[in-house]
Coordinates of C-alpha atoms in Angstrom, one line a residue:
M1 CA 37.0 25.3 -1.9
S2 CA 34.6 22.4 -0.5
F3 CA 30.8 22.5 -1.3
R4 CA 29.2 21.8 2.1
I5 CA 25.9 19.6 2.2
A6 CA 23.8 19.3 5.6
V7 CA 21.6 16.4 5.5
F8 CA 18.9 16.3 7.5
T9 CA 16.9 12.7 8.0
T10 CA 15.4 10.5 10.7
E11 CA 17.0 7.3 8.8
A12 CA 20.5 8.1 8.3
S13 CA 21.3 4.3 7.9
S14 CA 18.0 3.5 5.2
A15 CA 18.8 2.8 1.9
L16 CA 17.4 5.9 0.4
V17 CA 19.7 8.1 2.6
L18 CA 23.0 5.9 1.9
E19 CA 22.2 6.2 -2.2
T20 CA 21.9 9.7 -2.2
L21 CA 24.8 10.3 0.0
S22 CA 27.1 8.1 -2.3
A23 CA 25.8 9.8 -5.6
L24 CA 25.8 13.2 -3.9
L25 CA 29.7 12.3 -3.4
E26 CA 30.7 10.7 -6.8
R27 CA 29.1 13.7 -8.7
L28 CA 30.4 16.3 -6.2
P29 CA 34.0 14.7 -5.0
D30 CA 34.9 17.9 -3.4
S31 CA 31.9 17.9 -1.2
E32 CA 31.5 17.4 2.8
I33 CA 28.2 16.4 4.2
L34 CA 27.2 16.8 7.3
V35 CA 24.2 14.3 8.6
L36 CA 21.8 15.5 11.4
E37 CA 19.8 12.4 12.5
R38 CA 17.2 12.6 14.8
V39 CA 17.1 9.6 17.0
R40 CA 14.7 9.8 19.4
Q41 CA 14.4 8.1 23.1
R42 CA 11.0 6.6 23.6
T43 CA 10.2 5.6 27.1
A44 CA 7.5 2.5 27.5
Q45 CA 4.9 5.4 28.7
A46 CA 5.0 6.4 25.0
I47 CA 5.5 3.1 23.3
A48 CA 2.1 2.0 25.1
K49 CA 0.5 5.6 24.3
S50 CA 1.5 5.1 20.8
Q51 CA 0.4 1.3 20.9
I52 CA -3.3 2.3 22.1
K53 CA -4.0 5.2 19.9
N54 CA -3.1 2.8 16.8
L55 CA -5.2 0.0 17.9
R56 CA -7.7 2.6 17.9
V57 CA -7.0 3.9 14.7
H58 CA -6.6 0.6 13.0
G59 CA -8.5 -1.8 15.0
W60 CA -7.9 -5.8 15.3
R61 CA -5.7 -4.9 12.3
W62 CA -2.8 -3.4 14.1
I63 CA -2.3 -6.8 16.4
D64 CA -2.2 -8.5 12.9
Y65 CA 0.0 -6.1 11.7
Q66 CA 2.6 -6.1 14.4
G67 CA 2.5 -9.8 14.9
R68 CA 3.5 -10.0 11.3
N69 CA 6.3 -7.7 12.0
A70 CA 7.8 -9.2 15.0
L71 CA 7.8 -12.7 13.2
R72 CA 9.6 -11.4 10.0
D73 CA 12.2 -9.7 12.3
F74 CA 12.6 -13.0 14.3
S75 CA 13.3 -15.1 11.1
R76 CA 15.4 -12.6 9.2
A77 CA 18.7 -14.0 8.4
K78 CA 20.3 -17.0 8.1
P79 CA 24.0 -18.3 8.5
D80 CA 24.3 -18.6 5.0
A81 CA 23.1 -15.4 4.1
G82 CA 26.4 -13.8 5.1
T83 CA 28.3 -15.6 2.5
T84 CA 26.4 -13.9 -0.4
T85 CA 29.1 -12.2 -2.8
R86 CA 27.5 -8.6 -2.9
L87 CA 28.0 -6.3 -5.6
P88 CA 31.1 -4.0 -5.4
V89 CA 28.7 -1.0 -5.2
Y90 CA 26.5 -2.3 -2.2
G91 CA 29.9 -2.2 0.0
Q92 CA 30.6 0.8 -0.9
T93 CA 27.0 2.4 -0.5
Q94 CA 26.9 0.5 3.1
A95 CA 30.1 2.2 4.4
I96 CA 29.5 5.8 3.0
L97 CA 28.8 6.8 6.4
R98 CA 32.7 6.1 7.4
D99 CA 33.9 8.2 4.6
S100 CA 36.2 10.9 5.5
R101 CA 34.0 13.4 3.7
V102 CA 30.9 12.7 5.9
T103 CA 30.1 13.2 9.6
V104 CA 27.1 11.9 11.6
Q105 CA 25.8 13.8 14.5
R106 CA 22.9 12.5 16.1
C107 CA 20.1 14.4 18.2
E108 CA 16.7 14.1 19.7
D109 CA 15.4 17.4 18.5
L110 CA 16.6 18.6 14.8
N111 CA 15.1 21.9 15.2
S112 CA 16.7 22.2 18.5
S113 CA 18.7 25.8 19.5
D114 CA 21.6 23.6 20.0
M115 CA 21.3 21.9 16.4
V116 CA 20.5 25.2 15.1
A117 CA 23.9 26.4 16.8
T118 CA 25.7 23.6 15.5
L119 CA 24.7 24.1 11.8
K120 CA 25.3 27.7 11.7
A121 CA 28.9 27.1 13.0
W122 CA 29.4 24.6 10.1
V123 CA 28.8 27.3 7.6
P124 CA 26.5 25.0 4.8
D125 CA 26.4 25.7 1.4
L126 CA 22.9 23.7 0.7
G127 CA 20.5 21.9 3.0
V128 CA 19.1 18.7 1.7
S129 CA 16.0 17.1 3.7
L130 CA 15.7 13.2 3.3
S131 CA 13.1 11.4 5.3
A132 CA 13.1 14.1 7.9
P133 CA 10.6 15.5 10.3
I134 CA 9.1 19.1 9.5
L135 CA 11.7 21.5 9.9
K136 CA 11.5 24.7 11.4
S137 CA 12.9 28.0 9.5
Q138 CA 15.4 28.5 11.9
L139 CA 17.0 25.5 10.8
F140 CA 16.1 25.0 6.9
S141 CA 17.0 28.7 6.3
V142 CA 20.7 28.4 7.7
P143 CA 22.4 27.0 4.3
R144 CA 23.5 29.9 1.9
L145 CA 21.3 28.2 -1.0
G146 CA 18.4 27.1 1.1
T147 CA 17.2 23.8 2.1
I148 CA 15.8 21.2 -0.8
N149 CA 13.4 18.3 -0.3
L150 CA 12.7 15.1 -2.2
H151 CA 9.0 15.0 -2.2
Q152 CA 7.6 11.5 -3.6
G153 CA 4.7 13.1 -5.4
K154 CA 3.3 15.6 -7.7
L155 CA 2.9 19.2 -6.4
P156 CA 0.7 21.1 -5.1
E157 CA -1.9 17.9 -5.8
Y158 CA -0.4 15.4 -3.7
R159 CA 1.4 16.8 -0.3
G160 CA 2.1 14.8 2.5
M161 CA 2.4 11.0 2.5
P162 CA 2.8 8.1 1.7
P163 CA 4.5 7.9 -1.5
A164 CA 2.3 6.4 -4.4
F165 CA -0.7 5.4 -2.2
W166 CA -3.2 8.1 -2.6
E167 CA -2.4 8.6 -6.6
V168 CA -3.3 4.3 -6.9
T169 CA -6.2 4.8 -5.2
N170 CA -7.7 8.1 -6.8
R171 CA -6.4 6.1 -10.2
A172 CA -4.3 9.0 -11.4
P173 CA -2.3 8.2 -14.4
D174 CA 1.1 8.7 -13.0
V175 CA 3.0 9.3 -9.4
G176 CA 4.9 12.5 -9.4
V177 CA 8.4 13.0 -8.2
T178 CA 9.2 16.3 -7.2
V179 CA 12.5 18.3 -5.6
H180 CA 11.5 21.7 -3.9
M181 CA 12.7 24.3 -1.9
V182 CA 11.8 23.7 2.0
A183 CA 9.4 26.5 3.0
A184 CA 7.0 26.8 6.0
G185 CA 4.0 24.8 4.9
L186 CA 4.3 21.4 4.5
D187 CA 5.4 20.7 1.1
T188 CA 4.6 24.0 -0.3
G189 CA 7.9 25.4 -1.4
D190 CA 8.9 26.4 -4.8
V191 CA 9.4 23.3 -7.8
L192 CA 12.9 23.0 -8.9
L193 CA 12.7 19.7 -10.7
E194 CA 9.9 17.0 -11.3
S195 CA 9.6 13.9 -12.8
A196 CA 6.7 11.2 -13.4
V197 CA 6.2 7.5 -13.2
K198 CA 3.5 5.9 -14.9
V199 CA 0.9 4.0 -13.1
E200 CA 0.3 0.4 -14.7
K201 CA -2.9 -1.9 -14.7
F202 CA -1.2 -4.0 -11.5
S203 CA 0.8 -1.0 -10.1
T204 CA 1.3 -1.2 -6.1
P205 CA 2.3 1.8 -3.8
A206 CA 5.4 -0.2 -3.1
G207 CA 6.3 -1.2 -6.9
I208 CA 5.8 2.2 -7.8
R209 CA 8.5 3.6 -5.1
V210 CA 11.3 1.1 -6.4
R211 CA 11.3 3.7 -9.8
L212 CA 10.9 6.6 -7.4
D213 CA 13.7 6.0 -5.3
A214 CA 15.7 5.7 -8.5
I215 CA 14.3 8.8 -10.0
G216 CA 14.6 10.5 -7.0
T217 CA 18.1 10.2 -6.0
R218 CA 19.3 11.0 -9.3
M219 CA 16.8 14.3 -9.6
L220 CA 18.4 15.9 -5.8
V221 CA 22.3 15.4 -7.4
D222 CA 21.3 17.2 -10.3
V223 CA 19.4 20.1 -8.5
A224 CA 22.4 20.0 -5.8
E225 CA 25.1 20.5 -9.1
A226 CA 22.8 23.1 -10.9
L227 CA 22.2 25.2 -7.4
R228 CA 25.8 25.1 -7.0
S229 CA 26.4 26.3 -10.7
G230 CA 23.6 28.7 -10.4
T231 CA 22.0 27.5 -13.3
L232 CA 18.7 26.3 -11.8
Q233 CA 15.5 28.5 -11.3
A234 CA 12.9 27.6 -9.1
R235 CA 8.9 28.1 -10.1
P236 CA 6.5 28.7 -7.3
Q237 CA 3.7 25.9 -7.1
A238 CA 0.5 26.7 -8.8
G239 CA -3.0 26.0 -7.3
E240 CA -4.1 25.2 -3.8
G241 CA -3.3 21.7 -3.8
K242 CA -4.2 19.0 -1.3
T243 CA -2.6 17.4 1.6
Y244 CA -2.8 13.8 2.4
S245 CA -2.2 11.7 5.3
R246 CA -0.9 8.1 6.0
P247 CA -3.9 5.7 5.5
T248 CA -5.7 3.3 8.1
L249 CA -4.4 -0.7 7.4
G250 CA -8.3 -1.2 6.1
Q251 CA -7.7 1.3 3.5
E252 CA -4.5 -0.6 2.2
R253 CA -6.3 -3.8 2.6
A254 CA -8.8 -2.5 0.4
L255 CA -6.4 -1.3 -2.2
E256 CA -4.8 -4.7 -2.2
Q257 CA -7.6 -6.1 -2.8
R258 CA -8.9 -3.9 -5.5
I259 CA -5.7 -4.6 -7.7
N260 CA -5.2 -8.2 -6.8
G261 CA -9.1 -8.9 -5.9
V262 CA -9.9 -10.7 -2.8
T263 CA -7.6 -13.6 -1.6
S264 CA -9.8 -16.9 -1.7
T265 CA -9.7 -19.8 0.8
R266 CA -7.6 -21.4 -2.1
S267 CA -5.1 -18.8 -2.1
H268 CA -5.0 -19.1 1.5
M269 CA -4.4 -22.8 1.8
K270 CA -2.0 -22.7 -1.1
R271 CA 0.4 -20.1 1.1
A272 CA -0.3 -22.1 3.9
I273 CA 1.1 -25.5 2.6
F274 CA 4.1 -23.6 0.8
S275 CA 5.2 -21.6 3.9
N276 CA 4.9 -25.2 6.0
Y277 CA 6.7 -27.1 3.3
A278 CA 9.7 -24.6 3.4
R279 CA 9.8 -24.5 6.8
L280 CA 9.9 -28.2 6.7
G281 CA 12.4 -28.4 4.2
T282 CA 14.6 -25.6 5.9
L283 CA 14.7 -27.9 9.0
Q284 CA 15.4 -30.8 6.8
K285 CA 18.4 -28.4 5.4
R286 CA 16.6 -29.6 1.9
G287 CA 18.4 -28.8 -0.9
R288 CA 22.1 -28.1 0.8
D289 CA 23.8 -30.0 -2.0
S290 CA 22.1 -28.3 -4.8
V291 CA 22.4 -24.8 -7.0
V292 CA 19.5 -23.5 -7.9
V293 CA 19.5 -20.8 -11.1
L294 CA 16.3 -18.6 -11.2
L295 CA 15.2 -17.3 -14.7
Y296 CA 13.2 -14.1 -14.9
H297 CA 12.6 -12.3 -17.9
R298 CA 10.0 -9.1 -16.9
V299 CA 9.7 -7.2 -13.8
S300 CA 6.7 -5.1 -14.5
D301 CA 3.4 -4.3 -13.5
G302 CA 1.8 -3.5 -16.6
F303 CA 1.2 -7.6 -17.3
R304 CA 0.8 -10.8 -15.6
D305 CA 1.8 -13.5 -17.8
N306 CA 4.5 -16.3 -17.6
V307 CA 7.3 -14.4 -18.3
T308 CA 6.4 -11.1 -15.8
I309 CA 6.7 -10.9 -12.0
G310 CA 5.2 -7.9 -11.0
V311 CA 7.5 -5.5 -8.8
E312 CA 6.8 -5.4 -5.4
R313 CA 7.0 -9.2 -5.8
F314 CA 10.1 -9.3 -7.0
R315 CA 11.1 -7.0 -4.6
D316 CA 10.2 -9.2 -1.7
Q317 CA 11.8 -12.3 -3.3
M318 CA 15.1 -10.4 -3.6
A319 CA 14.6 -9.3 0.1
Y320 CA 14.3 -13.0 0.8
L321 CA 17.1 -14.0 -0.5
S322 CA 19.2 -11.5 0.4
D323 CA 18.2 -12.7 4.3
H324 CA 18.4 -16.4 3.7
H325 CA 20.3 -17.5 1.2
R326 CA 24.0 -17.3 -0.2
V327 CA 23.7 -15.9 -3.7
V328 CA 26.4 -16.0 -6.1
D329 CA 27.3 -14.9 -9.4
L330 CA 26.7 -17.0 -12.0
K331 CA 30.5 -17.1 -13.7
D332 CA 31.3 -18.0 -10.2
L333 CA 29.7 -21.4 -10.5
L334 CA 31.8 -22.1 -13.3
K335 CA 34.9 -22.1 -10.9
G336 CA 34.1 -25.5 -9.4
A337 CA 32.4 -27.1 -6.7
Q338 CA 30.4 -25.0 -4.4
P339 CA 30.5 -25.4 -0.8
Q340 CA 27.8 -27.2 0.9
G341 CA 25.7 -25.1 3.3
D342 CA 22.5 -25.3 5.1
G343 CA 20.0 -25.0 2.0
P344 CA 20.6 -24.3 -1.8
I345 CA 22.9 -21.9 -3.2
V346 CA 21.2 -19.3 -5.6
A347 CA 22.4 -17.6 -8.7
I348 CA 19.8 -15.1 -10.5
T349 CA 19.5 -14.2 -14.2
F350 CA 17.6 -12.7 -16.7
D351 CA 16.8 -13.0 -20.6
D352 CA 15.9 -11.1 -23.2
G353 CA 17.2 -7.7 -22.6
Y354 CA 13.8 -5.5 -21.6
L355 CA 14.0 -2.1 -20.2
D356 CA 12.6 -2.7 -17.0
N357 CA 15.3 -4.6 -16.3
Y358 CA 17.2 -1.4 -16.0
E359 CA 14.5 0.4 -14.5
Y360 CA 13.1 -2.0 -11.6
A361 CA 15.1 -4.8 -11.5
A362 CA 18.8 -3.5 -11.4
P363 CA 17.7 -0.6 -8.4
V364 CA 16.3 -3.7 -6.4
L365 CA 19.4 -6.1 -7.4
T366 CA 22.0 -2.7 -6.5
R367 CA 19.8 -2.0 -3.2
F368 CA 20.1 -5.6 -1.8
G369 CA 23.8 -6.2 -3.9
L370 CA 22.9 -9.4 -5.6
P371 CA 25.0 -10.5 -8.6
T372 CA 22.7 -11.0 -11.3
T373 CA 23.5 -12.0 -15.0
F374 CA 21.3 -10.6 -18.1
F375 CA 21.3 -12.7 -21.3
V376 CA 20.2 -10.4 -24.2
S377 CA 19.5 -10.7 -27.6
T378 CA 21.8 -8.5 -29.1
T379 CA 20.4 -7.2 -32.4
I380 CA 17.0 -6.8 -30.9
V381 CA 18.0 -4.6 -28.1
D382 CA 20.8 -2.9 -30.6
Q383 CA 17.4 -1.6 -33.3
A384 CA 15.3 -1.6 -30.7
L385 CA 12.8 -4.2 -32.2
P386 CA 10.2 -5.9 -30.8
F387 CA 10.1 -9.6 -29.7
Q388 CA 8.1 -11.6 -31.9
H389 CA 6.5 -13.2 -28.7
D390 CA 5.3 -10.1 -27.6
L391 CA 3.5 -9.4 -31.0
D392 CA 2.0 -12.6 -30.9
M393 CA 1.0 -12.3 -27.4
Y394 CA 0.0 -8.7 -27.3
G395 CA 0.0 -7.1 -30.7
F396 CA 3.0 -4.8 -29.9
G397 CA 6.5 -4.9 -28.8
L398 CA 7.9 -3.7 -25.6
P399 CA 10.9 -1.4 -25.2
T400 CA 14.4 -2.9 -24.5
M401 CA 17.7 -1.9 -23.0
S402 CA 20.0 0.6 -24.7
W403 CA 23.6 0.1 -24.7
A404 CA 24.1 2.7 -22.4
Q405 CA 21.7 1.6 -19.7
M406 CA 23.7 -1.8 -19.7
R407 CA 27.2 -0.1 -19.3
E408 CA 25.8 1.5 -16.4
M409 CA 24.5 -1.6 -15.0
Q410 CA 27.7 -3.4 -15.8
A411 CA 29.4 -0.5 -14.0
A412 CA 27.4 -1.3 -10.9
G413 CA 28.7 -4.9 -11.0
L414 CA 26.1 -6.6 -12.9
S415 CA 26.7 -9.2 -15.4
F416 CA 25.8 -9.6 -19.3
G417 CA 25.6 -12.8 -21.6
A418 CA 24.4 -13.4 -24.8
H419 CA 20.8 -14.8 -26.1
T420 CA 21.4 -15.0 -29.7
A421 CA 21.3 -12.0 -31.8
N422 CA 17.6 -12.0 -33.1
H423 CA 15.9 -14.5 -30.4
V424 CA 15.7 -17.6 -32.4
N425 CA 14.8 -20.9 -31.8
M426 CA 18.5 -22.8 -32.4
A427 CA 16.7 -25.9 -33.0
R428 CA 14.5 -24.6 -35.9
V429 CA 17.4 -22.8 -38.1
D430 CA 20.0 -24.2 -40.1
D431 CA 23.9 -24.4 -39.5
A432 CA 24.5 -21.3 -41.3
T433 CA 22.2 -19.0 -39.3
A434 CA 22.9 -20.7 -36.1
D435 CA 26.5 -19.6 -36.6
R436 CA 25.8 -16.3 -37.3
E437 CA 23.7 -15.5 -34.4
L438 CA 26.0 -17.1 -32.1
R439 CA 29.0 -15.0 -33.7
E440 CA 26.8 -11.6 -34.3
S441 CA 25.7 -12.0 -30.4
K442 CA 29.4 -12.6 -29.1
A443 CA 31.1 -9.9 -30.9
K444 CA 28.7 -7.1 -30.2
L445 CA 28.8 -8.2 -26.8
E446 CA 32.5 -7.9 -26.5
A447 CA 32.6 -4.6 -29.0
E448 CA 29.8 -2.6 -26.3
L449 CA 30.5 -4.2 -23.3
G450 CA 34.0 -5.6 -23.3
L451 CA 33.2 -9.1 -22.3
T452 CA 36.1 -11.4 -22.5
E453 CA 34.6 -14.6 -21.4
T454 CA 30.7 -14.7 -22.6
M455 CA 28.1 -17.2 -21.1
F456 CA 25.1 -18.1 -23.7
A457 CA 21.5 -18.5 -23.0
Y458 CA 19.4 -20.6 -25.8
C459 CA 16.0 -19.2 -26.5
F460 CA 13.0 -20.6 -25.2
G461 CA 15.2 -23.3 -23.2
K462 CA 13.7 -26.5 -23.6
R463 CA 15.2 -29.5 -24.2
A464 CA 13.7 -29.8 -28.1
D465 CA 15.1 -26.1 -28.6
F466 CA 18.7 -27.1 -28.5
T467 CA 20.7 -29.9 -30.1
P468 CA 24.0 -31.5 -29.8
A469 CA 25.2 -30.0 -32.8
R470 CA 24.5 -26.6 -31.6
L471 CA 26.1 -27.2 -28.3
E472 CA 29.1 -28.2 -30.3
Q473 CA 28.7 -25.1 -32.2
V474 CA 28.6 -23.1 -28.6
K475 CA 31.9 -24.6 -27.6
A476 CA 33.8 -24.0 -31.0
L477 CA 32.9 -20.3 -31.0
G478 CA 34.5 -19.6 -27.6
Y479 CA 31.6 -19.4 -25.5
V480 CA 32.3 -20.5 -21.6
A481 CA 28.8 -21.8 -20.5
N482 CA 25.5 -22.8 -22.0
C483 CA 22.6 -22.1 -19.7
S484 CA 18.8 -24.1 -20.2
A485 CA 15.6 -23.1 -19.0
Y486 CA 13.3 -26.7 -18.5
G487 CA 13.9 -26.3 -14.9
G488 CA 15.6 -28.4 -12.6
V489 CA 18.3 -28.3 -10.3
N490 CA 22.2 -28.2 -10.4
E491 CA 24.7 -30.0 -8.2
L492 CA 27.1 -28.5 -6.5
T493 CA 29.8 -29.2 -9.4
V494 CA 27.8 -27.1 -11.9
D495 CA 28.0 -28.9 -15.6
R496 CA 28.9 -25.5 -17.5
W497 CA 27.2 -26.7 -20.6
D498 CA 23.9 -27.3 -19.1
I499 CA 23.1 -25.0 -16.4
R500 CA 19.6 -25.5 -15.7
R501 CA 17.4 -22.9 -14.9
Q502 CA 14.1 -22.5 -13.1
G503 CA 11.6 -19.8 -14.6
I504 CA 9.9 -17.5 -12.2
D505 CA 6.5 -15.4 -12.7
W506 CA 4.0 -13.6 -11.3
N507 CA 2.4 -16.7 -9.6
F508 CA 5.3 -16.8 -7.3
D509 CA 4.7 -14.9 -4.2
V510 CA 7.7 -15.3 -1.5
P511 CA 6.0 -18.7 0.2
A512 CA 5.9 -20.3 -3.1
L513 CA 9.4 -19.2 -3.9
R514 CA 10.3 -20.5 -0.6
A515 CA 9.1 -24.0 -1.6
R516 CA 10.5 -24.3 -5.1
L517 CA 13.9 -23.6 -3.6
V518 CA 13.7 -26.4 -1.1
G519 CA 12.3 -28.9 -3.8
W520 CA 8.2 -28.4 -4.6
G521 CA 7.8 -29.4 -8.0
K522 CA 6.6 -26.9 -11.0
D523 CA 3.8 -28.6 -11.9
T524 CA 2.0 -28.5 -8.6
L525 CA 3.2 -25.0 -8.1
V526 CA 0.5 -22.9 -10.0

């Protein structure tokens, strides 16, 4: 007998809802899902009233906010973006509403008597509230097991919205994520499962939400499965708690300035220069005969250095690439000449194998469906050893991914390659050590991830860090490609033994990335 799940939402096509539906059907394949989506038809009078209200609350910032949104929507996509080779999981998630086990019914009021009658007739086992309005008891009490809600916040301390903003504002050490029963009061129901995400030195609410979404989806599925089997007990919330509401644009700006500092006139000028340079480059179709391979290392809000990019900034960059460029899998560049487009073709890579690649980069990449190759130092990740460059810079090591996590990423369509075994400088070791590093790294990837055609990226990546003799060793041992990191762009027919990559770090906001893609030089960028 099928397990019937009713999902209440205002955004059936949002990434979080689609990912949750996909995860539910993967874990509980005999389920049937009824999605009840509230879709309101807003009159011109209602829209005008809302605009006036927001002007009173936010002042002149509301005009700027609306203008930026309109400009973003107007320039959202280029034709090239449609030819991006999306990850298979992206297509599966986007198509989930067309799955035969999913039915979508739209209405103007989820709490209406018609919707309650519809729900009762369907006889659901469980209700799930995802980005839903406040539900009334006559609706959320219909499912046999009740209705659960995913709340991105610790309860009862942080009821209400928006996720992560008030925790970061209040300098809380972490941000909770809670699955709880829906009750009459806002976020007051008994707690079923909870977790937390650490607030780092440079954390932003949007960056934290990347991790909250990933954790929350898994927690919802875990709770649904446990409730079905009768193995989970809820507990009442302890204490009075506090309910928060949406901040003003002024409060959002104040938090941004606290995290990043007040934007200087020089920074404003740089953004304007990069933006105009990028616009001109786009109009002139600069880079249409080139392939730009981007190189990242860490996606983290704990540091700002030359190998780290912030989570929100990384998400914004991937959103831009998804909308405006053709993004290809690195291994597809080895198949021959790439077709000319309106701008540069882009490939994405990571080096080393840090844990944040799994926790923050992978959820963003899979959400946008962008193919990416991760080059890992196999002995370091296998034994959870620190990288020497981290010990030199910070005095401590940073966690790396496990093979289980990498297999999970691989199952989602992400790719892997070799970055030596112990992150050695290949130009500074003897022949025997170089041979061992190459052999061990390749063999470990074949054993753990089943690779049959392994690409190599040499450590440190500068011209002086690799030699012709080492390249001959790479070829002789059966690697299929070799990547550098000293900058430059590639022709449409990529030299597989010298795939040039451009490093990206926290200095690069979207305007800077856009400028780099159409030719702005590294030496003048930061």
